[in-house]
Short mmCIF file of C-alpha atoms in Angstrom, two decimals:
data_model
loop_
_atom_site.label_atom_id
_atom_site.label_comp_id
_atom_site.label_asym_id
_atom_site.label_seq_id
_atom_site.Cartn_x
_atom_site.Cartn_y
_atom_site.Cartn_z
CA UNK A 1 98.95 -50.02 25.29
CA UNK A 2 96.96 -53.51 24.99
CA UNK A 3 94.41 -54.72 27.30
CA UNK A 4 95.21 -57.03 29.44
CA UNK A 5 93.07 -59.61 27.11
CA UNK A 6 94.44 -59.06 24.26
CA UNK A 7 97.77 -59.85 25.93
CA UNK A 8 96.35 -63.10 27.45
CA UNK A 9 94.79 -63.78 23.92
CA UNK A 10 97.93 -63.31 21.65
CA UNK A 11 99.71 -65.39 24.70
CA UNK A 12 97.41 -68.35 23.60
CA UNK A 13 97.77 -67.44 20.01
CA UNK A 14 101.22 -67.61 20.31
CA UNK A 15 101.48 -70.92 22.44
CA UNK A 16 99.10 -72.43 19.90
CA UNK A 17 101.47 -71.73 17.43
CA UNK A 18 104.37 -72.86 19.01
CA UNK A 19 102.71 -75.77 19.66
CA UNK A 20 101.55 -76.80 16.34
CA UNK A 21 104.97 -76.15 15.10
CA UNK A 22 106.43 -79.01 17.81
CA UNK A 23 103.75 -81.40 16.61
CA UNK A 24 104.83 -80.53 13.17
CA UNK A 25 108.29 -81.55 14.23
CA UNK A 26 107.12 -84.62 15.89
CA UNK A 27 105.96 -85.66 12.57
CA UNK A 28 109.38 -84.96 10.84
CA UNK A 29 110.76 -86.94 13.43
CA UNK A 30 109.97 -89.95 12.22
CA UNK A 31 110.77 -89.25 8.63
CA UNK A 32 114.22 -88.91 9.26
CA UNK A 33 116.20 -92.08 9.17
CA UNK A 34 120.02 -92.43 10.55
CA UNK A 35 122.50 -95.44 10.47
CA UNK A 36 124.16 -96.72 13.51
CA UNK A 37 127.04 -98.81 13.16
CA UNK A 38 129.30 -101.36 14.71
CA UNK A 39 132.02 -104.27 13.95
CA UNK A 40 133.54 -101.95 10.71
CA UNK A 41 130.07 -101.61 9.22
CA UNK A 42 129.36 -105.68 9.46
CA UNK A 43 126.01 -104.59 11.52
CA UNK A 44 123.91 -101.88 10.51
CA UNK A 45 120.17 -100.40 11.98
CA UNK A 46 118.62 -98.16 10.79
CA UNK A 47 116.13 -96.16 13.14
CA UNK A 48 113.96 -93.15 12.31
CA UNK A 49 115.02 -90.16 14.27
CA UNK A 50 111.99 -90.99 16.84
CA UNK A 51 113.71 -94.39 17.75
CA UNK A 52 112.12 -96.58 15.80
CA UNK A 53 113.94 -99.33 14.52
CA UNK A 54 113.38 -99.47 10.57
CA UNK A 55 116.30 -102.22 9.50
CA UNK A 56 118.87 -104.33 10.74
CA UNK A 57 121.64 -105.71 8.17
CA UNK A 58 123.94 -108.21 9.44
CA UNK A 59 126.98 -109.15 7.16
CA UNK A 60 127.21 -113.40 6.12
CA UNK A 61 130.23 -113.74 8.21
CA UNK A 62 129.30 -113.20 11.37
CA UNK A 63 125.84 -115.86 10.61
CA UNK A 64 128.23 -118.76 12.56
CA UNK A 65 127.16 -120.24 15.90
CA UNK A 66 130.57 -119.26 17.29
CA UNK A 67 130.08 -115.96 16.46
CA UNK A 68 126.83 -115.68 18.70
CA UNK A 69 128.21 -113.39 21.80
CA UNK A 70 130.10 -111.15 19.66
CA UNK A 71 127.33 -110.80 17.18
CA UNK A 72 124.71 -109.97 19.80
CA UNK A 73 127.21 -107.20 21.30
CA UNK A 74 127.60 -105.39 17.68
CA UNK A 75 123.88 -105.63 17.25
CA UNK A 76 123.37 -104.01 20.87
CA UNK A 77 126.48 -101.25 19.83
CA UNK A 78 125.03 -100.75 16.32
CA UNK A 79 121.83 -100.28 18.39
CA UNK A 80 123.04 -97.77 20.63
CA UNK A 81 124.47 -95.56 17.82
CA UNK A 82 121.53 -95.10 15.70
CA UNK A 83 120.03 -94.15 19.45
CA UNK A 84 122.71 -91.80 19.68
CA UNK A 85 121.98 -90.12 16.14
CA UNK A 86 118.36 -90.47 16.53
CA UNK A 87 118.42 -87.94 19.60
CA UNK A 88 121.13 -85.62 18.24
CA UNK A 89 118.45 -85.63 15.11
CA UNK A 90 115.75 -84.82 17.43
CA UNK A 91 116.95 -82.52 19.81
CA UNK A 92 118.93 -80.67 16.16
CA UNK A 93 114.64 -80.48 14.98
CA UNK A 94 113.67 -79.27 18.24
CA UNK A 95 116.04 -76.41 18.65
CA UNK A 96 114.97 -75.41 14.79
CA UNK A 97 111.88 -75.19 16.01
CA UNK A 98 112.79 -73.18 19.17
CA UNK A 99 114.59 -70.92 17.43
CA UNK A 100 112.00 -70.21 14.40
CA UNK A 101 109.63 -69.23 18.22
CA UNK A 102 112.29 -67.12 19.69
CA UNK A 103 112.69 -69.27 22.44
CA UNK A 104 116.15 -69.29 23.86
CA UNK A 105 118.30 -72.80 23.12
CA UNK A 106 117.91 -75.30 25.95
CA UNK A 107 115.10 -74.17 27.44
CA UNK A 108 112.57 -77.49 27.94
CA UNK A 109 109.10 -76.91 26.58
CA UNK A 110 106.25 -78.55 29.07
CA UNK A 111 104.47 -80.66 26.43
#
């Protein structure tokens, strides 16, 4: 049977590890690009899995000053999408990671 330090030490080990591998993820994170869309595809952002916003494409058609409200409401839906994906992208990294540990799905890692 181990000594209680070598069970504290491969405890540490063992976080270390897991940790390293979330930081690893992080990185991924931000590698990974989705699309959100709105208006039929006339807007278009693309975000990095993390959030950040990497493009915007906005089709000729909608560049008239009467246009203006419903413009700024596709760019705020096209917005929200790519949010959407981004997290579903995230949290779909995260769990590979989890798993890969053996930690059970859902459970919420302190760092």
């Amino acid at each position: 049977m181990k000594s209680m330090e070598e069970m504290i030490q491969a405890a540490q080990q063992a976080a270390q590890t897991i940790q390293k591998q979330m930081e690893e993820a992080q990185g991924r994170l931000d590698q990974i690009e989705v699309e959100g869309v709105a208006g039929g595809g006339m807007v278009k952002i693309r975000a990095t899995a993390k959030g950040r916003v990497v493009g915007v494409s906005i089709d000729d058609s909608l560049m008239q000053p009467s246009e203006k409200q419903m413009l700024e409401d596709l760019v705020a839906a096209a917005f929200n999408d790519a949010r959407g994906k981004a997290d579903a992208a995230s949290a779909e990294e995260m769990e590979k990671v989890q798993s890969a540990a053996g930690i059970p799905p859902g459970f919420k890692m302190p760092f």
